[in-house]
mmCIF file of C-alpha atoms and ligand atoms in Angstrom:
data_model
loop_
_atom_site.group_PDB
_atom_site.id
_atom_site.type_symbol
_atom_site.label_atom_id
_atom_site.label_comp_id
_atom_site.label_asym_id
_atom_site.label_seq_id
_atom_site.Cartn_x
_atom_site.Cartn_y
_atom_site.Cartn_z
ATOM 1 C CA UNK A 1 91.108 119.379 141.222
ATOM 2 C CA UNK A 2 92.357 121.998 138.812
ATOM 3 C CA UNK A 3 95.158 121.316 136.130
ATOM 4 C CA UNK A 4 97.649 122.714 137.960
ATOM 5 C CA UNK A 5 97.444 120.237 141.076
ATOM 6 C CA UNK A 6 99.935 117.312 141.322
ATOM 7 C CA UNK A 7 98.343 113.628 141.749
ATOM 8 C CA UNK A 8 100.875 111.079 142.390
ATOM 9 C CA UNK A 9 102.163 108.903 140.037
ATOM 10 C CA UNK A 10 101.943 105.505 141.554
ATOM 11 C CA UNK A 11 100.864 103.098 138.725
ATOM 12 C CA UNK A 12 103.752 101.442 137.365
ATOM 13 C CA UNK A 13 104.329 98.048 139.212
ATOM 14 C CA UNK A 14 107.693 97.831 141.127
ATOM 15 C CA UNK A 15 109.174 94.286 139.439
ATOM 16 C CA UNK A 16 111.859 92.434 140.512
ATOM 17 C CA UNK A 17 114.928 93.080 138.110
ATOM 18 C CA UNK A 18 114.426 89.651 136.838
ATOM 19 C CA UNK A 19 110.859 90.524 135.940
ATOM 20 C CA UNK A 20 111.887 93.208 134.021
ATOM 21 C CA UNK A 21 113.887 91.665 131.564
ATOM 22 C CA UNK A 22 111.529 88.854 131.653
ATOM 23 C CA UNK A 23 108.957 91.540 131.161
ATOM 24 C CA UNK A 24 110.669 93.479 128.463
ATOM 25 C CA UNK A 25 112.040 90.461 126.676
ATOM 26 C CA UNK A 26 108.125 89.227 126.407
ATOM 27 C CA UNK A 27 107.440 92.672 124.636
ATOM 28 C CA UNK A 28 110.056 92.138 122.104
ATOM 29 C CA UNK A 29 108.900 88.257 121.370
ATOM 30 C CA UNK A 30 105.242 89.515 121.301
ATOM 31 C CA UNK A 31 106.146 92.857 118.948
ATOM 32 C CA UNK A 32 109.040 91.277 116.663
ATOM 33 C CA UNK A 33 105.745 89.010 115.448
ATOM 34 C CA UNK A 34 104.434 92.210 113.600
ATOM 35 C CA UNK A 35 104.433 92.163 110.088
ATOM 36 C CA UNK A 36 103.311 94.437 107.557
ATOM 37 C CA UNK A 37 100.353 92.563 105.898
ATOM 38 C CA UNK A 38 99.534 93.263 102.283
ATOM 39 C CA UNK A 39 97.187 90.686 101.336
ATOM 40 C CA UNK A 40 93.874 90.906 104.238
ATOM 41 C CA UNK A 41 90.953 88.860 104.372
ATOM 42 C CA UNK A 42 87.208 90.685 103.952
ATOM 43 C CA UNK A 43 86.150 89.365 107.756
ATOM 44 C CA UNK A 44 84.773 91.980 110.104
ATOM 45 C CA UNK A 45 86.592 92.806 113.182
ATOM 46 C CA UNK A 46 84.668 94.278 116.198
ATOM 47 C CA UNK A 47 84.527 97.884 116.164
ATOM 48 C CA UNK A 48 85.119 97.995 120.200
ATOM 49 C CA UNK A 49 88.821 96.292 119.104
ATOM 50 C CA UNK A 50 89.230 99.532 116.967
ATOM 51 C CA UNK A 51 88.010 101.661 119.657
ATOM 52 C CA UNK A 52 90.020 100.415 122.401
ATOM 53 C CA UNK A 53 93.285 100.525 120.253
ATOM 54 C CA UNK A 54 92.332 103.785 119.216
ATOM 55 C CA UNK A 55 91.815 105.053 122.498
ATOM 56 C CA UNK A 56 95.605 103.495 123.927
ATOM 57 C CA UNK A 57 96.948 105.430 120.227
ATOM 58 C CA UNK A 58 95.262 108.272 122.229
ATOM 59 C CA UNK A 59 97.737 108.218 125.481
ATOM 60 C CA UNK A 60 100.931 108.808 123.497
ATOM 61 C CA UNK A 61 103.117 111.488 124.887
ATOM 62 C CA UNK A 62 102.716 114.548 122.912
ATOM 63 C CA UNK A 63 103.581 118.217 122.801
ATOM 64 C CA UNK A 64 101.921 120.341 125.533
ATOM 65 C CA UNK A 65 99.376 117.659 125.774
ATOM 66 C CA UNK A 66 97.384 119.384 122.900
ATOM 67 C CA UNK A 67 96.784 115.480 121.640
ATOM 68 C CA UNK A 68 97.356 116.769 117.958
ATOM 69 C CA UNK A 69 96.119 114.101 116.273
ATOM 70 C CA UNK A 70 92.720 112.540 114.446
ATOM 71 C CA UNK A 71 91.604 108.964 113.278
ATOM 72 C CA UNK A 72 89.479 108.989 110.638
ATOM 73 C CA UNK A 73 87.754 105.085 110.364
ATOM 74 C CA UNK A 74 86.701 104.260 107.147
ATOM 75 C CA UNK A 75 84.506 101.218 106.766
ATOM 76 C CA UNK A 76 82.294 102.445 103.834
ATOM 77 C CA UNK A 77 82.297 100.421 101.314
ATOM 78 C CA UNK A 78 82.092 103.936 99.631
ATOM 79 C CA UNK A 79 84.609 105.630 101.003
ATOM 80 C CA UNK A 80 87.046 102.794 100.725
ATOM 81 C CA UNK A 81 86.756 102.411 97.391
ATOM 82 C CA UNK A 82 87.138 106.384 96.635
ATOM 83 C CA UNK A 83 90.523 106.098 99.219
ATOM 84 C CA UNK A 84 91.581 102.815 96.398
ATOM 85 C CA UNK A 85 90.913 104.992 93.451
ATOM 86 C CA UNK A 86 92.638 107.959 94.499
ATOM 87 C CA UNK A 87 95.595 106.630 95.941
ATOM 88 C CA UNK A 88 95.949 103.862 92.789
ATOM 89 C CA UNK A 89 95.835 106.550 90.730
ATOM 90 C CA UNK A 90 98.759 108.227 92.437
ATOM 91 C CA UNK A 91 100.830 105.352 93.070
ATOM 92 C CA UNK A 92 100.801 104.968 88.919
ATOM 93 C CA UNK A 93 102.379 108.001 88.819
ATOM 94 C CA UNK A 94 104.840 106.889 91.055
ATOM 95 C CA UNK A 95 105.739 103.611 90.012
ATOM 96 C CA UNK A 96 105.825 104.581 86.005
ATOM 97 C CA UNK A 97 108.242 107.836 86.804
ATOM 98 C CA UNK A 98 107.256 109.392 89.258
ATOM 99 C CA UNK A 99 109.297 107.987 91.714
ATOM 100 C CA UNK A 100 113.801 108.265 91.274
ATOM 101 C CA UNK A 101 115.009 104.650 89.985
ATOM 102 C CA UNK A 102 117.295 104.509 93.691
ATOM 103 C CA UNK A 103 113.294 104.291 95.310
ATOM 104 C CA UNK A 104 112.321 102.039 92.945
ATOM 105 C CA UNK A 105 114.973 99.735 93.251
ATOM 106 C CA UNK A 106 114.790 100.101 96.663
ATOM 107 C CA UNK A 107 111.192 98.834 96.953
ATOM 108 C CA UNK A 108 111.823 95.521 94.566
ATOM 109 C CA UNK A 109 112.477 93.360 97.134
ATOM 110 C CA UNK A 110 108.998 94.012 99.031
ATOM 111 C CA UNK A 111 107.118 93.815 95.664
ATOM 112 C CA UNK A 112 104.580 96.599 96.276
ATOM 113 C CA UNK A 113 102.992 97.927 93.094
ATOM 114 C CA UNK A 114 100.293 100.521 91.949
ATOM 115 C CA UNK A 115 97.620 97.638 92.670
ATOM 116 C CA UNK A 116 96.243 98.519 96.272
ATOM 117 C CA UNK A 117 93.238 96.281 96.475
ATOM 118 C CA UNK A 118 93.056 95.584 100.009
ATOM 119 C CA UNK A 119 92.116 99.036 100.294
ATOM 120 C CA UNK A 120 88.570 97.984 99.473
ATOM 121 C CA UNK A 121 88.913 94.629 101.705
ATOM 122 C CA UNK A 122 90.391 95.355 104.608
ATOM 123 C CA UNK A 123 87.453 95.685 106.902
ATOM 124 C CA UNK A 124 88.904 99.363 108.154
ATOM 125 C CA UNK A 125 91.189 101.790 106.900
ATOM 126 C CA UNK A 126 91.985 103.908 109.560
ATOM 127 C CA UNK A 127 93.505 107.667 108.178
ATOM 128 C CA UNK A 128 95.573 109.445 110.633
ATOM 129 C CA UNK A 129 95.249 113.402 110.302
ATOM 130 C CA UNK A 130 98.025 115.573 112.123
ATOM 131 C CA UNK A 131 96.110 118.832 113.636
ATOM 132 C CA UNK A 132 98.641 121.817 113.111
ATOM 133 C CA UNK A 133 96.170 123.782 114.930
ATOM 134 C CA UNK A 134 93.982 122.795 117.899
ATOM 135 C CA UNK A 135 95.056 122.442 121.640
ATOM 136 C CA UNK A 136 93.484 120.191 124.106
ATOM 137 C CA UNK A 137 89.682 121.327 123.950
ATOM 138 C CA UNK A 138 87.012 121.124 121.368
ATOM 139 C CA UNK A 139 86.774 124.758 119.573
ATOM 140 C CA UNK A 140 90.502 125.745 120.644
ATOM 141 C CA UNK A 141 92.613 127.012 117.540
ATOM 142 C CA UNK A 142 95.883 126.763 119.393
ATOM 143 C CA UNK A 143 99.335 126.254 118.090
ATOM 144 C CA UNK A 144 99.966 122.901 118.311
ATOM 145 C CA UNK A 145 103.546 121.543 118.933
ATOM 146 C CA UNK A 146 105.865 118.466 117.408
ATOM 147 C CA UNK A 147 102.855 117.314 115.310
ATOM 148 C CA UNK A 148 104.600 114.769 113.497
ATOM 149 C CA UNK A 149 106.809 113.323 116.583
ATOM 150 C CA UNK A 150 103.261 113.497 118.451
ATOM 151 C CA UNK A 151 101.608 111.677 115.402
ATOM 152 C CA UNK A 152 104.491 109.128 114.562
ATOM 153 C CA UNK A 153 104.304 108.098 118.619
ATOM 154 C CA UNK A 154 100.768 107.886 118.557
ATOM 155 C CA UNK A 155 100.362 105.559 115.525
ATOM 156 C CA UNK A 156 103.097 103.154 116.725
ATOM 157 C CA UNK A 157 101.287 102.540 120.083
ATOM 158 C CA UNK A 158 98.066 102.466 117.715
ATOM 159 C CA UNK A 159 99.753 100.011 115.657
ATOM 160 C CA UNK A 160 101.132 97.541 119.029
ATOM 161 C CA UNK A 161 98.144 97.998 120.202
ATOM 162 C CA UNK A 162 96.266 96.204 117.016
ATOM 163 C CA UNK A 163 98.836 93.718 116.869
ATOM 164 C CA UNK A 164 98.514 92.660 120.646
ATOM 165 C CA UNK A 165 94.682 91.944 119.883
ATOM 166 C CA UNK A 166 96.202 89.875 116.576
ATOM 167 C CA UNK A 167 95.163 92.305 113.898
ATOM 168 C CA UNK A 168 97.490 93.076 111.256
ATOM 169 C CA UNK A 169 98.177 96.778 109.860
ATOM 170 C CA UNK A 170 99.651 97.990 106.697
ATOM 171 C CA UNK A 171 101.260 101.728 106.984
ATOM 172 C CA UNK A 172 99.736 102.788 103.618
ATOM 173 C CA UNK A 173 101.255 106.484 102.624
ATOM 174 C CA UNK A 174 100.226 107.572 99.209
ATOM 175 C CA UNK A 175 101.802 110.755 97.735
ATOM 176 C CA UNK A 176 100.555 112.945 97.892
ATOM 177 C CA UNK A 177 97.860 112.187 100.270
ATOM 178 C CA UNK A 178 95.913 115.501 100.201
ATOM 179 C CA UNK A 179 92.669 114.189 98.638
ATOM 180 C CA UNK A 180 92.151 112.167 101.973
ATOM 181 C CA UNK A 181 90.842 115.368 103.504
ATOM 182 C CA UNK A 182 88.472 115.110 100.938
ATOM 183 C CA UNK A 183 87.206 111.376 101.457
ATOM 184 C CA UNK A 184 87.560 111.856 104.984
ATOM 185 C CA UNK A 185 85.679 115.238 105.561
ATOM 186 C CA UNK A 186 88.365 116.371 107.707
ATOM 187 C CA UNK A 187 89.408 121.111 108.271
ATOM 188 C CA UNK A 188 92.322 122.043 105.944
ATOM 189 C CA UNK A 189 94.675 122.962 108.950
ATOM 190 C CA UNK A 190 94.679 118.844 108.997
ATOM 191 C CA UNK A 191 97.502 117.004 107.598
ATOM 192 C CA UNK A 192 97.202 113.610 106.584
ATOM 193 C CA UNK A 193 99.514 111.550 107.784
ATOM 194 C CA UNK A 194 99.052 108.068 106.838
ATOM 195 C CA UNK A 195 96.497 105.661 106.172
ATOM 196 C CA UNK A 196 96.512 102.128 108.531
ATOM 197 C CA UNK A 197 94.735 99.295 106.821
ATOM 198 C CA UNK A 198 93.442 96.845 109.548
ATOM 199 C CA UNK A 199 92.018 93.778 109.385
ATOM 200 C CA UNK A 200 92.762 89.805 109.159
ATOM 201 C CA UNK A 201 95.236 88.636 107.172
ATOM 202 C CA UNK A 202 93.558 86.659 104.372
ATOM 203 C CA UNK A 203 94.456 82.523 104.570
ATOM 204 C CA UNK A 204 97.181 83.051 101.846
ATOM 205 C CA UNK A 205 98.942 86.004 102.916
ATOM 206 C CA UNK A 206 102.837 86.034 102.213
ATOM 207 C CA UNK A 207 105.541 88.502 103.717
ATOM 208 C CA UNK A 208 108.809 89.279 101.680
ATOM 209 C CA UNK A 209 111.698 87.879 103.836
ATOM 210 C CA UNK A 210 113.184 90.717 102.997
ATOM 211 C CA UNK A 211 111.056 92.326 105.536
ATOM 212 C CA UNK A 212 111.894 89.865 108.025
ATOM 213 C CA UNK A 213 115.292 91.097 108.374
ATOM 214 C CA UNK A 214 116.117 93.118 111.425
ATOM 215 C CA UNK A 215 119.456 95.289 112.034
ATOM 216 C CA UNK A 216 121.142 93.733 115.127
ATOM 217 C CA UNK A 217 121.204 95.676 118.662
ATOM 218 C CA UNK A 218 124.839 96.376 118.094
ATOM 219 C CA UNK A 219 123.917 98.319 114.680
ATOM 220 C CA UNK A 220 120.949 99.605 115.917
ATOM 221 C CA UNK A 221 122.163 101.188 119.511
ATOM 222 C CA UNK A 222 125.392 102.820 121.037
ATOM 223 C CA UNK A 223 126.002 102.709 125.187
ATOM 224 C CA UNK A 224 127.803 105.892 126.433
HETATM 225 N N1 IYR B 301 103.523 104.450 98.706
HETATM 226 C C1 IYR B 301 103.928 103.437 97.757
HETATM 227 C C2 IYR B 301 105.396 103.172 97.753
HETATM 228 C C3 IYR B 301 106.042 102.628 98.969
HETATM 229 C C4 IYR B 301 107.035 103.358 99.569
HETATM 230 C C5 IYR B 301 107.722 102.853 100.648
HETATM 231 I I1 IYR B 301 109.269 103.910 101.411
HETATM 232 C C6 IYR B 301 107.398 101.594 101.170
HETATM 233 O O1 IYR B 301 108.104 101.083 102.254
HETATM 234 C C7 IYR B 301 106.406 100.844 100.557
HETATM 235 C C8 IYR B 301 105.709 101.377 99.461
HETATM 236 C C9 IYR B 301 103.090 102.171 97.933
HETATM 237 O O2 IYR B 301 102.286 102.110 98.858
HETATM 238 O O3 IYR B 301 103.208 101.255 97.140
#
C-alpha cells in the first residue's frame, strides 16, 4: 500500500437519527462539565492516561498531514519549578503594567494573579510546541502549513480527551512564552504554544461563576 492508494472509509457507525442527537446531546452534557481548574491536587495520574490522550491530540486534522505539533511532558520536579519561576516572573510584569487596564479589568472576575503555584503541583504540565518547519517524517525540514489552526485543533481534542478520563486542564499561556524552549529542550523553528496543566483537582478547588456562563446557541450560531 503506497500513500497514494485509497482505503475505504467505513468506520463511522450509521445511527438512527434519534441516536444522533441522543449521541451528540451526550457529548455536550459530558463536555459542558469542563472547567478550567486552578487550584490541583499533588496526586499522580497514570502516565498511560497522558499517553493515550496525547496520542487522540495526535489525530486532529491538520495541514497536509505534516502533524505540526509537539508535547513536551513535564513531570520534573525540576523542570516544573523552572516553568513556575519563569512564567511568575512574567506574569508580574503583566499584572503590575504590563498588561492595558481593559485586560486587566477584563480578567477580575476570574481572579487569576501572578501567583501560579500549581505549576509545581500539578502532577504534569504538558507544553505544546507549534513546528513551523517539519512535515510528516522524522529529519524532514518541510514547510509546514496552518500551524496554529493545526495546534489550536489538536489541543482541544487533547484537552476532551483529558476531561473524558476526569482530569482537569488549565490552558496556562504566559507572555511571552519563549523561555519554554529553554526548559523544554525543544529546536528554535518551535513555537510554544501553550502550556496544559493536568492533574486532579485538589478537594477545595473553586471555579469563578463567571466562568460558568455560556453564550446561548442563538448568540453563538447563525443557520443560512
Ligand atoms: N496569562 C495570564 C493572564 C490571563 C490571560 C487570560 I486572556 C486569561 O483568560 C487568564 C489569564 C495568567 O495566566 O494569569
Amino acid at each position: 500500500m503506497k500513500p497514494h492508494d485509497k482505503i475505504p472509509y467505513t468506520d463511522l457507525p450509521n445511527y438512527s437519527d434519534a441516536e444522533r442527537v441522543a449521541k451528540a446531546k451526550a457529548a455536550y452534557e459530558q463536555l459542558k462539565t469542563r472547567r478550567t481548574c486552578r487550584h490541583f491536587s499533588d496526586d499522580s495520574v497514570p502516565r498511560e492516561a497522558i499517553e493515550y490522550a496525547l496520542l487522540a491530540g495526535g489525530t486532529a486534522p491538520n495541514g497536509a498531514n505534516h502533524q505540526p505539533w509537539h508535547f513536551a511532558v513535564v513531570e520534573s520536579a525540576e523542570k516544573k519549578k523552572a516553568i513556575r519561576e519563569a512564567a511568575e516572573k512574567e506574569e508580574k510584569a503583566f499584572y503590575s503594567g504590563k498588561a492595558s487596564q481593559e485586560w486587566i479589568d477584563a480578567l477580575e472576575p476570574l481572579g487569576t494573579d501572578d501567583d501560579k503555584p500549581y505549576l509545581e503541583t500539578a502532577p504534569y504540565l504538558i507544553v505544546i510546541f507549534g513546528q513551523r518547519k517539519g512535515g510528516m517524517y522524522p529529519g524532514e525540514m518541510k514547510q509546514n502549513y496552518y500551524v496554529n489552526e493545526s495546534v489550536g485543533i489538536a489541543t482541544g481534542m487533547l484537552i476532551s480527551a483529558l476531561h473524558d478520563a476526569g482530569l482537569a486542564t488549565l490552558t496556562h499561556t504566559p507572555n511571552p512564552m519563549k523561555f519554554l524552549n529553554g526548559v523544554c529542550d525543544r529546536p528554535a523553528n518551535e513555537k510554544p504554544m501553550m502550556v496544559l496543566v493536568v492533574g486532579k483537582p485538589a478537594d477545595d478547588a473553586t471555579i469563578p461563576v463567571h466562568a460558568t456562563v455560556k453564550k446561548p446557541l442563538e448568540e453563538i450560531s447563525t443557520w443560512l
